[in-house]
Amino acid sequence: MRWTLDAEHPLGSRPIRRFVWPNGLRLVLCCDPSAPIFSYQTWFRVGSSHEQPGRTGMAHFFEHLMFNETETMGPGVLDRLIEETGGENNAATWTDWTFYQTSLPAAELELAARIESERMQHLVLDDTQIESEREVVIHERLERVEDDVDGFLDERLYELAFTKHPYRWPTIGWMEDIRSLSKADIHDFYRHFYVPDRATIVVVGDVDEDAALATIDRYYGDIPAASRTDAAIAVEPEQNRERRRRYTQPVQAERVLIGYKVPGQGDPDWPVLEFVAAILCGGPSTRLYRRLVVERELATSVDAATMPFRDPSLLRIGVNLTRHHDTDAALAALDEVVAELCDRLVPESELDKIKNCVETDFWAALEDCDGRAEALGHYETTLGDFRRLFDIAERLAAVTAEDLRRVCRRYLRPEHRTVVTAAPGEQAEASPDRTEVEA
């Protein structure tokens, strides 16, 4: 027996256990026989924040390449094997992680392990596969960014808000980098990041623990660790003044994105910021929505969200304005609402309503096997321990009105925010030069 039990935590009547192999592979396992299915997810500790300037988009590029060909599975075989069982598969890449998800009937655990261990070790990365997927990614970027106002504006927000940290470039990568990624760079990326000591397998559902451990050991236990260290990630300097940019875009009315600098998901204030986002824009009766959309008819829609990143990121607010109203009007209304939150405690009835919504959304995401596996994989990969998921749950339940006021005063300050606007015009402007912005 090569694995060791490293950590556990209860989820209702069932334990969640983490096992670790000598090669660094982790397995987070939650056996749940309530339905004859399971979710098998492989999380790699690599995302766009692990890339280097000039080679952005590599993590997302690999998400595409991993569905191609391996040494024992030709083109299309992987998908066909899963579809023949009635299963489904997918993948996602973001700033701090990449994961691959397979949902299968209970009897197909060995199939999942065989497929995933094969593409961890024996992915084919020849010119044919690379150039085919390069074209797919180029067209994806054209559709989602160059030809999409919201995608364009979101990219500009992060590019302006961050001056040093790799959150400043998009997960999909800059177009010039996508076009120039070399075969040598791609092979090096694969050898560095697609290794057991950067991977966590998460299995949730109708599986037997002993069988799961033996299967994982058989397919992964002999894969050597890479034992390579990452380059240091730049620390973002403190932002001490508001940053603004305005772009001409083919829109009928202004659209604005506002990003306040806030701590990463592991910070004790992050759960409170979830409440702040909800109290601003969590529904038609919430404060900023009511002020902008209902009372003053300045906007047609407004939304807010905290970004669940490992490192300090943004509380992002998006506003689609009505015609003849501009960004200054939206910011003035936002400042009024924030001032109210900073000056006066939120009434208990309002806090209870928001708490019910936030906690319901949190626990609803854990209802099925896929949702539980994704939450466990995210916290294990982003914050280093799946048990942090339950720390967040406890913190959400404990948020007070004083917490909300304190956090609003600390983070929702004009000098900590970045504002980008898409203004009506006949022709979209090109992306600005990527020069450093004064902190």
CSV table of C-alpha atoms in Angstrom, one decimal:
chain,number,residue,atom,x,y,z
A,1,MET,CA,0.0,0.0,0.0
A,2,ARG,CA,1.7,3.2,-1.2
A,3,TRP,CA,-0.9,5.8,-0.3
A,4,THR,CA,-1.4,7.5,3.0
A,5,LEU,CA,-4.6,9.0,4.5
A,6,ASP,CA,-3.7,12.7,4.9
A,7,ALA,CA,-6.9,14.5,5.9
A,8,GLU,CA,-10.6,14.0,6.3
A,9,HIS,CA,-13.8,16.0,7.0
A,10,PRO,CA,-17.4,15.0,7.4
A,11,LEU,CA,-20.1,16.0,4.9
A,12,GLY,CA,-23.4,15.0,6.5
A,13,SER,CA,-23.0,11.3,7.4
A,14,ARG,CA,-20.3,10.6,4.9
A,15,PRO,CA,-16.6,11.4,5.3
A,16,ILE,CA,-14.5,13.1,2.7
A,17,ARG,CA,-10.9,11.8,2.8
A,18,ARG,CA,-7.7,12.9,1.1
A,19,PHE,CA,-5.0,10.4,0.2
A,20,VAL,CA,-1.5,11.1,-0.9
A,21,TRP,CA,1.0,9.0,-3.0
A,22,PRO,CA,4.8,9.2,-2.8
A,23,ASN,CA,4.9,10.8,-6.3
A,24,GLY,CA,2.8,13.7,-4.9
A,25,LEU,CA,-0.6,12.7,-6.4
A,26,ARG,CA,-3.6,13.6,-4.2
A,27,LEU,CA,-7.0,11.9,-4.2
A,28,VAL,CA,-10.0,13.5,-2.6
A,29,LEU,CA,-12.6,10.9,-2.2
A,30,CYS,CA,-16.3,11.1,-1.1
A,31,CYS,CA,-18.2,7.8,-1.4
A,32,ASP,CA,-21.9,8.4,-1.9
A,33,PRO,CA,-24.1,5.5,-3.0
A,34,SER,CA,-27.3,7.6,-3.2
A,35,ALA,CA,-27.3,7.4,-7.1
A,36,PRO,CA,-25.4,4.9,-9.3
A,37,ILE,CA,-23.1,7.5,-10.8
A,38,PHE,CA,-19.9,9.2,-9.9
A,39,SER,CA,-17.9,12.3,-10.9
A,40,TYR,CA,-14.2,11.9,-11.6
A,41,GLN,CA,-12.3,15.2,-11.9
A,42,THR,CA,-8.6,15.8,-12.4
A,43,TRP,CA,-7.4,19.2,-11.1
A,44,PHE,CA,-4.0,20.6,-12.1
A,45,ARG,CA,-2.4,23.4,-10.2
A,46,VAL,CA,-1.8,25.4,-13.3
A,47,GLY,CA,-3.8,28.3,-14.8
A,48,SER,CA,-3.1,31.6,-16.5
A,49,SER,CA,-1.3,33.0,-13.4
A,50,HIS,CA,1.4,30.4,-13.9
A,51,GLU,CA,2.3,31.6,-17.4
A,52,GLN,CA,5.0,34.1,-18.5
A,53,PRO,CA,4.7,37.2,-20.6
A,54,GLY,CA,4.9,36.3,-24.3
A,55,ARG,CA,3.5,32.8,-23.7
A,56,THR,CA,0.1,33.7,-22.3
A,57,GLY,CA,-2.9,31.4,-23.1
A,58,MET,CA,-0.9,28.2,-22.7
A,59,ALA,CA,-3.0,26.7,-19.9
A,60,HIS,CA,-6.2,27.3,-21.9
A,61,PHE,CA,-4.5,25.9,-25.1
A,62,PHE,CA,-3.8,22.7,-23.2
A,63,GLU,CA,-7.4,22.3,-22.2
A,64,HIS,CA,-8.1,21.9,-25.9
A,65,LEU,CA,-5.1,19.7,-26.7
A,66,MET,CA,-6.0,17.3,-23.9
A,67,PHE,CA,-9.1,16.1,-25.8
A,68,ASN,CA,-7.1,15.2,-28.9
A,69,GLU,CA,-4.9,12.1,-29.4
A,70,THR,CA,-2.8,10.0,-27.0
A,71,GLU,CA,-0.4,7.2,-27.8
A,72,THR,CA,-3.1,4.6,-27.3
A,73,MET,CA,-6.2,6.6,-28.2
A,74,GLY,CA,-6.6,8.1,-31.6
A,75,PRO,CA,-8.5,11.2,-32.5
A,76,GLY,CA,-12.1,11.1,-31.1
A,77,VAL,CA,-11.6,7.8,-29.2
A,78,LEU,CA,-11.6,9.5,-25.8
A,79,ASP,CA,-15.0,11.1,-26.3
A,80,ARG,CA,-16.4,8.0,-27.9
A,81,LEU,CA,-15.4,5.7,-25.0
A,82,ILE,CA,-17.2,8.0,-22.5
A,83,GLU,CA,-20.3,8.6,-24.7
A,84,GLU,CA,-20.7,4.8,-25.2
A,85,THR,CA,-21.2,4.4,-21.5
A,86,GLY,CA,-23.8,7.3,-21.4
A,87,GLY,CA,-21.3,9.5,-19.6
A,88,GLU,CA,-20.2,13.1,-20.2
A,89,ASN,CA,-17.0,15.0,-20.1
A,90,ASN,CA,-15.8,18.6,-20.0
A,91,ALA,CA,-13.0,20.8,-18.9
A,92,ALA,CA,-12.3,24.4,-17.7
A,93,THR,CA,-9.3,26.7,-17.2
A,94,TRP,CA,-9.0,29.8,-15.1
A,95,THR,CA,-6.4,31.9,-13.4
A,96,ASP,CA,-5.3,29.4,-10.7
A,97,TRP,CA,-6.3,25.9,-12.1
A,98,THR,CA,-7.3,23.7,-14.9
A,99,PHE,CA,-9.6,20.7,-14.4
A,100,TYR,CA,-11.1,17.8,-16.5
A,101,GLN,CA,-14.4,16.4,-15.5
A,102,THR,CA,-16.0,13.1,-16.4
A,103,SER,CA,-19.4,11.8,-15.1
A,104,LEU,CA,-20.0,8.1,-15.5
A,105,PRO,CA,-22.1,5.2,-14.4
A,106,ALA,CA,-20.9,3.5,-11.2
A,107,ALA,CA,-19.3,0.5,-12.9
A,108,GLU,CA,-16.9,2.6,-15.0
A,109,LEU,CA,-14.3,3.8,-12.5
A,110,GLU,CA,-11.5,1.9,-14.2
A,111,LEU,CA,-12.4,3.5,-17.6
A,112,ALA,CA,-12.1,7.0,-16.1
A,113,ALA,CA,-8.7,6.2,-14.4
A,114,ARG,CA,-7.3,4.6,-17.6
A,115,ILE,CA,-8.3,7.6,-19.8
A,116,GLU,CA,-7.0,10.3,-17.4
A,117,SER,CA,-3.7,8.6,-16.5
A,118,GLU,CA,-3.1,8.0,-20.2
A,119,ARG,CA,-3.5,11.7,-21.2
A,120,MET,CA,-1.4,12.8,-18.2
A,121,GLN,CA,1.5,10.7,-19.5
A,122,HIS,CA,1.1,10.1,-23.2
A,123,LEU,CA,-0.5,13.0,-24.9
A,124,VAL,CA,0.4,13.3,-28.6
A,125,LEU,CA,1.7,16.9,-29.3
A,126,ASP,CA,2.7,16.9,-33.0
A,127,ASP,CA,2.4,19.7,-35.4
A,128,THR,CA,-1.0,18.4,-36.7
A,129,GLN,CA,-2.6,18.5,-33.2
A,130,ILE,CA,-1.0,21.8,-32.2
A,131,GLU,CA,-2.0,23.7,-35.4
A,132,SER,CA,-5.5,22.3,-35.5
A,133,GLU,CA,-6.2,23.5,-31.9
A,134,ARG,CA,-4.4,26.8,-32.4
A,135,GLU,CA,-7.0,27.7,-35.1
A,136,VAL,CA,-9.8,26.7,-32.7
A,137,VAL,CA,-8.5,28.9,-30.0
A,138,ILE,CA,-7.9,31.8,-32.4
A,139,HIS,CA,-11.5,31.7,-33.5
A,140,GLU,CA,-12.7,31.4,-29.9
A,141,ARG,CA,-10.8,34.5,-29.0
A,142,LEU,CA,-12.2,36.4,-32.0
A,143,GLU,CA,-15.8,35.4,-31.0
A,144,ARG,CA,-15.5,36.0,-27.3
A,145,VAL,CA,-13.3,39.1,-27.2
A,146,GLU,CA,-12.5,40.9,-30.4
A,147,ASP,CA,-16.2,40.6,-31.6
A,148,ASP,CA,-17.8,40.8,-28.2
A,149,VAL,CA,-18.1,44.1,-26.3
A,150,ASP,CA,-18.5,42.5,-22.9
A,151,GLY,CA,-15.5,40.2,-23.4
A,152,PHE,CA,-13.4,43.2,-24.7
A,153,LEU,CA,-14.4,45.3,-21.7
A,154,ASP,CA,-13.7,42.6,-19.1
A,155,GLU,CA,-10.2,42.1,-20.6
A,156,ARG,CA,-9.5,45.8,-20.4
A,157,LEU,CA,-10.6,45.9,-16.7
A,158,TYR,CA,-8.0,43.4,-15.6
A,159,GLU,CA,-5.3,44.8,-17.9
A,160,LEU,CA,-5.7,48.2,-16.3
A,161,ALA,CA,-6.3,47.1,-12.7
A,162,PHE,CA,-3.2,44.9,-12.5
A,163,THR,CA,0.2,46.3,-13.3
A,164,LYS,CA,2.5,43.4,-12.2
A,165,HIS,CA,0.5,40.3,-11.2
A,166,PRO,CA,-0.4,37.8,-14.0
A,167,TYR,CA,-4.1,38.4,-13.4
A,168,ARG,CA,-3.5,41.3,-15.8
A,169,TRP,CA,-3.7,39.0,-18.8
A,170,PRO,CA,-6.7,37.0,-19.9
A,171,THR,CA,-7.0,33.2,-19.4
A,172,ILE,CA,-7.5,32.7,-23.1
A,173,GLY,CA,-4.2,34.6,-23.7
A,174,TRP,CA,-3.3,37.6,-26.0
A,175,MET,CA,-3.8,36.9,-29.7
A,176,GLU,CA,-0.2,37.5,-30.6
A,177,ASP,CA,0.9,34.9,-28.0
A,178,ILE,CA,-1.6,32.3,-29.2
A,179,ARG,CA,-0.3,32.7,-32.7
A,180,SER,CA,3.4,32.4,-31.7
A,181,LEU,CA,3.3,29.6,-29.1
A,182,SER,CA,6.1,27.2,-30.2
A,183,LYS,CA,6.1,23.4,-30.1
A,184,ALA,CA,9.1,23.4,-27.7
A,185,ASP,CA,7.2,25.7,-25.3
A,186,ILE,CA,4.1,23.4,-25.5
A,187,HIS,CA,6.1,20.3,-24.7
A,188,ASP,CA,7.9,22.0,-21.8
A,189,PHE,CA,4.6,23.2,-20.4
A,190,TYR,CA,3.2,19.6,-20.5
A,191,ARG,CA,6.3,18.1,-18.8
A,192,HIS,CA,6.2,20.8,-16.1
A,193,PHE,CA,2.6,20.9,-15.2
A,194,TYR,CA,0.8,17.7,-16.3
A,195,VAL,CA,2.5,15.6,-13.6
A,196,PRO,CA,1.2,13.8,-10.5
A,197,ASP,CA,2.8,16.2,-8.0
A,198,ARG,CA,0.7,19.0,-9.5
A,199,ALA,CA,-2.6,16.9,-9.7
A,200,THR,CA,-5.5,16.2,-7.5
A,201,ILE,CA,-8.1,13.6,-8.5
A,202,VAL,CA,-11.5,14.2,-7.0
A,203,VAL,CA,-14.0,11.3,-7.0
A,204,VAL,CA,-17.5,11.8,-5.6
A,205,GLY,CA,-20.3,9.3,-5.9
A,206,ASP,CA,-21.1,5.6,-6.0
A,207,VAL,CA,-17.6,4.1,-5.7
A,208,ASP,CA,-16.1,1.7,-3.1
A,209,GLU,CA,-13.2,3.3,-1.2
A,210,ASP,CA,-10.9,0.2,-1.3
A,211,ALA,CA,-11.5,-0.3,-5.0
A,212,ALA,CA,-11.0,3.4,-5.8
A,213,LEU,CA,-7.6,3.4,-4.0
A,214,ALA,CA,-6.4,0.3,-5.7
A,215,THR,CA,-7.5,1.6,-9.1
A,216,ILE,CA,-5.8,4.9,-8.7
A,217,ASP,CA,-2.7,3.2,-7.4
A,218,ARG,CA,-2.6,0.9,-10.4
A,219,TYR,CA,-2.9,3.6,-13.0
A,220,TYR,CA,-1.0,6.5,-11.3
A,221,GLY,CA,1.3,5.1,-8.6
A,222,ASP,CA,4.3,4.5,-10.9
A,223,ILE,CA,4.1,7.9,-12.8
A,224,PRO,CA,7.3,9.8,-11.7
A,225,ALA,CA,7.0,13.2,-10.1
A,226,ALA,CA,8.4,16.2,-11.9
A,227,SER,CA,9.7,17.9,-8.8
A,228,ARG,CA,10.1,21.2,-10.6
A,229,THR,CA,9.5,24.6,-8.9
A,230,ASP,CA,7.5,27.5,-10.3
A,231,ALA,CA,8.8,31.0,-11.1
A,232,ALA,CA,7.8,33.5,-8.4
A,233,ILE,CA,4.5,35.2,-9.1
A,234,ALA,CA,4.8,39.0,-9.0
A,235,VAL,CA,3.1,40.7,-6.0
A,236,GLU,CA,0.7,43.4,-7.1
A,237,PRO,CA,1.6,46.9,-5.6
A,238,GLU,CA,-1.1,48.6,-3.6
A,239,GLN,CA,-3.3,50.8,-5.7
A,240,ASN,CA,-3.6,54.4,-4.4
A,241,ARG,CA,-5.6,56.2,-7.0
A,242,GLU,CA,-8.6,55.6,-9.2
A,243,ARG,CA,-7.8,54.4,-12.7
A,244,ARG,CA,-10.2,55.0,-15.7
A,245,ARG,CA,-10.2,54.4,-19.4
A,246,ARG,CA,-12.9,54.8,-22.0
A,247,TYR,CA,-13.2,53.0,-25.3
A,248,THR,CA,-15.4,53.6,-28.4
A,249,GLN,CA,-17.4,50.5,-29.1
A,250,PRO,CA,-20.5,49.5,-31.2
A,251,VAL,CA,-23.0,49.9,-28.4
A,252,GLN,CA,-26.2,51.9,-28.1
A,253,ALA,CA,-25.6,53.1,-24.5
A,254,GLU,CA,-22.6,53.1,-22.2
A,255,ARG,CA,-21.5,50.0,-20.5
A,256,VAL,CA,-19.2,50.2,-17.5
A,257,LEU,CA,-17.1,47.8,-15.4
A,258,ILE,CA,-15.9,48.8,-12.0
A,259,GLY,CA,-13.3,46.7,-10.1
A,260,TYR,CA,-12.4,47.3,-6.4
A,261,LYS,CA,-9.2,45.7,-5.2
A,262,VAL,CA,-10.1,43.0,-2.6
A,263,PRO,CA,-8.2,40.1,-1.0
A,264,GLY,CA,-8.0,36.6,-2.3
A,265,GLN,CA,-10.4,33.8,-1.4
A,266,GLY,CA,-8.3,32.6,1.5
A,267,ASP,CA,-8.6,35.9,3.4
A,268,PRO,CA,-11.1,36.1,6.4
A,269,ASP,CA,-12.8,39.1,4.7
A,270,TRP,CA,-13.5,37.3,1.5
A,271,PRO,CA,-16.8,35.7,2.7
A,272,VAL,CA,-17.9,39.1,3.9
A,273,LEU,CA,-17.3,40.5,0.5
A,274,GLU,CA,-19.7,37.8,-0.9
A,275,PHE,CA,-22.4,39.5,1.3
A,276,VAL,CA,-21.3,42.9,0.0
A,277,ALA,CA,-21.8,41.8,-3.6
A,278,ALA,CA,-25.2,40.3,-2.8
A,279,ILE,CA,-26.4,43.3,-0.8
A,280,LEU,CA,-25.5,45.6,-3.8
A,281,CYS,CA,-26.8,43.5,-6.7
A,282,GLY,CA,-28.2,40.2,-5.5
A,283,GLY,CA,-31.7,40.8,-6.9
A,284,PRO,CA,-34.3,43.5,-7.8
A,285,SER,CA,-34.8,44.6,-4.2
A,286,THR,CA,-31.1,45.0,-3.4
A,287,ARG,CA,-29.5,48.4,-2.9
A,288,LEU,CA,-27.5,49.3,-6.0
A,289,TYR,CA,-30.0,47.5,-8.3
A,290,ARG,CA,-32.9,49.5,-6.8
A,291,ARG,CA,-31.0,52.8,-7.0
A,292,LEU,CA,-29.8,52.5,-10.6
A,293,VAL,CA,-32.5,50.5,-12.3
A,294,VAL,CA,-35.7,51.0,-10.3
A,295,GLU,CA,-35.6,54.4,-8.8
A,296,ARG,CA,-33.5,56.5,-11.2
A,297,GLU,CA,-33.7,54.4,-14.3
A,298,LEU,CA,-30.0,55.0,-15.0
A,299,ALA,CA,-29.4,51.4,-16.0
A,300,THR,CA,-31.1,48.4,-17.6
A,301,SER,CA,-29.0,45.9,-15.5
A,302,VAL,CA,-26.4,45.8,-12.8
A,303,ASP,CA,-24.5,42.9,-11.4
A,304,ALA,CA,-21.7,42.3,-8.8
A,305,ALA,CA,-19.4,39.4,-7.9
A,306,THR,CA,-16.3,38.7,-6.0
A,307,MET,CA,-13.7,36.7,-7.9
A,308,PRO,CA,-12.7,33.5,-6.2
A,309,PHE,CA,-9.0,33.8,-7.0
A,310,ARG,CA,-6.0,32.6,-4.9
A,311,ASP,CA,-4.4,36.1,-4.8
A,312,PRO,CA,-5.9,39.5,-4.2
A,313,SER,CA,-8.3,40.3,-7.1
A,314,LEU,CA,-11.5,42.3,-7.7
A,315,LEU,CA,-15.0,42.9,-6.5
A,316,ARG,CA,-16.4,43.4,-10.0
A,317,ILE,CA,-19.5,45.5,-10.7
A,318,GLY,CA,-21.0,45.7,-14.2
A,319,VAL,CA,-23.6,48.3,-15.2
A,320,ASN,CA,-25.4,48.6,-18.6
A,321,LEU,CA,-26.6,52.2,-18.7
A,322,THR,CA,-29.7,53.5,-20.4
A,323,ARG,CA,-29.3,56.0,-23.2
A,324,HIS,CA,-28.3,59.6,-22.3
A,325,HIS,CA,-26.8,58.5,-19.0
A,326,ASP,CA,-23.1,58.0,-18.5
A,327,THR,CA,-20.5,56.5,-16.3
A,328,ASP,CA,-20.2,59.5,-14.0
A,329,ALA,CA,-23.9,59.2,-13.1
A,330,ALA,CA,-23.5,55.5,-12.3
A,331,LEU,CA,-20.4,56.1,-10.2
A,332,ALA,CA,-22.2,58.9,-8.3
A,333,ALA,CA,-25.1,56.6,-7.4
A,334,LEU,CA,-22.7,53.8,-6.5
A,335,ASP,CA,-20.8,56.1,-4.2
A,336,GLU,CA,-24.1,57.1,-2.5
A,337,VAL,CA,-25.0,53.5,-1.8
A,338,VAL,CA,-21.5,52.6,-0.6
A,339,ALA,CA,-21.5,55.7,1.7
A,340,GLU,CA,-24.8,54.4,3.2
A,341,LEU,CA,-23.2,51.0,3.9
A,342,CYS,CA,-20.2,52.6,5.4
A,343,ASP,CA,-22.2,55.0,7.7
A,344,ARG,CA,-25.0,52.8,8.9
A,345,LEU,CA,-25.4,49.2,9.9
A,346,VAL,CA,-27.5,47.1,7.7
A,347,PRO,CA,-30.8,46.3,9.4
A,348,GLU,CA,-31.2,42.8,10.8
A,349,SER,CA,-34.1,42.0,8.4
A,350,GLU,CA,-32.1,42.9,5.3
A,351,LEU,CA,-29.0,41.0,6.6
A,352,ASP,CA,-31.1,37.9,7.3
A,353,LYS,CA,-32.6,38.0,3.8
A,354,ILE,CA,-29.1,38.3,2.2
A,355,LYS,CA,-27.7,35.6,4.4
A,356,ASN,CA,-30.5,33.2,3.4
A,357,CYS,CA,-29.7,33.9,-0.3
A,358,VAL,CA,-25.9,33.6,0.0
A,359,GLU,CA,-26.0,30.4,2.1
A,360,THR,CA,-28.7,28.8,-0.1
A,361,ASP,CA,-26.6,29.4,-3.2
A,362,PHE,CA,-23.5,28.0,-1.4
A,363,TRP,CA,-25.1,24.7,-0.3
A,364,ALA,CA,-27.1,24.3,-3.5
A,365,ALA,CA,-23.9,24.1,-5.5
A,366,LEU,CA,-23.0,21.0,-3.5
A,367,GLU,CA,-26.2,19.1,-4.2
A,368,ASP,CA,-25.0,16.7,-6.9
A,369,CYS,CA,-21.8,14.7,-7.4
A,370,ASP,CA,-20.4,17.1,-10.0
A,371,GLY,CA,-21.0,20.2,-7.9
A,372,ARG,CA,-19.4,18.6,-4.8
A,373,ALA,CA,-16.4,17.4,-6.8
A,374,GLU,CA,-15.9,20.8,-8.3
A,375,ALA,CA,-16.1,22.7,-5.0
A,376,LEU,CA,-13.7,20.2,-3.3
A,377,GLY,CA,-11.3,20.4,-6.3
A,378,HIS,CA,-11.4,24.2,-6.4
A,379,TYR,CA,-10.5,24.6,-2.7
A,380,GLU,CA,-7.9,21.9,-2.7
A,381,THR,CA,-6.2,23.4,-5.7
A,382,THR,CA,-6.7,27.1,-5.1
A,383,LEU,CA,-6.2,27.3,-1.3
A,384,GLY,CA,-4.3,24.0,-0.8
A,385,ASP,CA,-6.9,22.1,1.3
A,386,PHE,CA,-10.4,21.0,0.5
A,387,ARG,CA,-11.4,21.6,4.1
A,388,ARG,CA,-11.2,25.4,3.5
A,389,LEU,CA,-14.6,24.9,1.8
A,390,PHE,CA,-16.1,24.3,5.2
A,391,ASP,CA,-14.2,27.2,6.7
A,392,ILE,CA,-15.9,29.4,4.2
A,393,ALA,CA,-19.3,27.9,5.1
A,394,GLU,CA,-18.8,28.7,8.8
A,395,ARG,CA,-17.6,32.2,8.0
A,396,LEU,CA,-20.7,32.9,5.8
A,397,ALA,CA,-23.0,31.8,8.6
A,398,ALA,CA,-21.2,34.1,11.1
A,399,VAL,CA,-21.2,37.4,9.1
A,400,THR,CA,-22.6,40.4,11.0
A,401,ALA,CA,-23.8,43.8,10.1
A,402,GLU,CA,-20.6,45.3,11.7
A,403,ASP,CA,-18.5,43.0,9.4
A,404,LEU,CA,-20.3,44.5,6.4
A,405,ARG,CA,-19.7,48.0,7.5
A,406,ARG,CA,-16.0,47.4,8.3
A,407,VAL,CA,-15.3,45.7,5.0
A,408,CYS,CA,-17.1,48.3,3.0
A,409,ARG,CA,-15.0,51.0,4.7
A,410,ARG,CA,-11.8,49.2,4.1
A,411,TYR,CA,-12.2,48.1,0.4
A,412,LEU,CA,-14.9,50.1,-1.4
A,413,ARG,CA,-12.8,53.2,-1.7
A,414,PRO,CA,-12.5,55.3,-4.9
A,415,GLU,CA,-8.7,55.1,-4.8
A,416,HIS,CA,-8.9,51.3,-4.8
A,417,ARG,CA,-11.0,51.0,-7.9
A,418,THR,CA,-10.6,50.7,-11.7
A,419,VAL,CA,-13.3,51.9,-14.1
A,420,VAL,CA,-13.5,51.0,-17.8
A,421,THR,CA,-16.3,52.2,-20.1
A,422,ALA,CA,-17.5,51.2,-23.5
A,423,ALA,CA,-19.1,54.3,-25.1
A,424,PRO,CA,-21.2,54.4,-28.3
A,425,GLY,CA,-19.3,54.8,-31.5
A,426,GLU,CA,-19.2,53.5,-35.1
A,427,GLN,CA,-15.9,51.7,-34.8
A,428,ALA,CA,-14.2,49.8,-32.0
A,429,GLU,CA,-10.9,51.0,-30.9
A,430,ALA,CA,-7.9,48.7,-30.8
A,431,SER,CA,-6.5,47.4,-27.5
A,432,PRO,CA,-4.2,49.9,-25.8
A,433,ASP,CA,-0.5,49.4,-25.6
A,434,ARG,CA,0.3,47.1,-22.6
A,435,THR,CA,2.4,49.4,-20.7
A,436,GLU,CA,2.8,49.5,-16.9
A,437,VAL,CA,0.3,51.6,-15.1
A,438,GLU,CA,1.4,53.8,-12.1
A,439,ALA,CA,0.1,52.2,-8.9
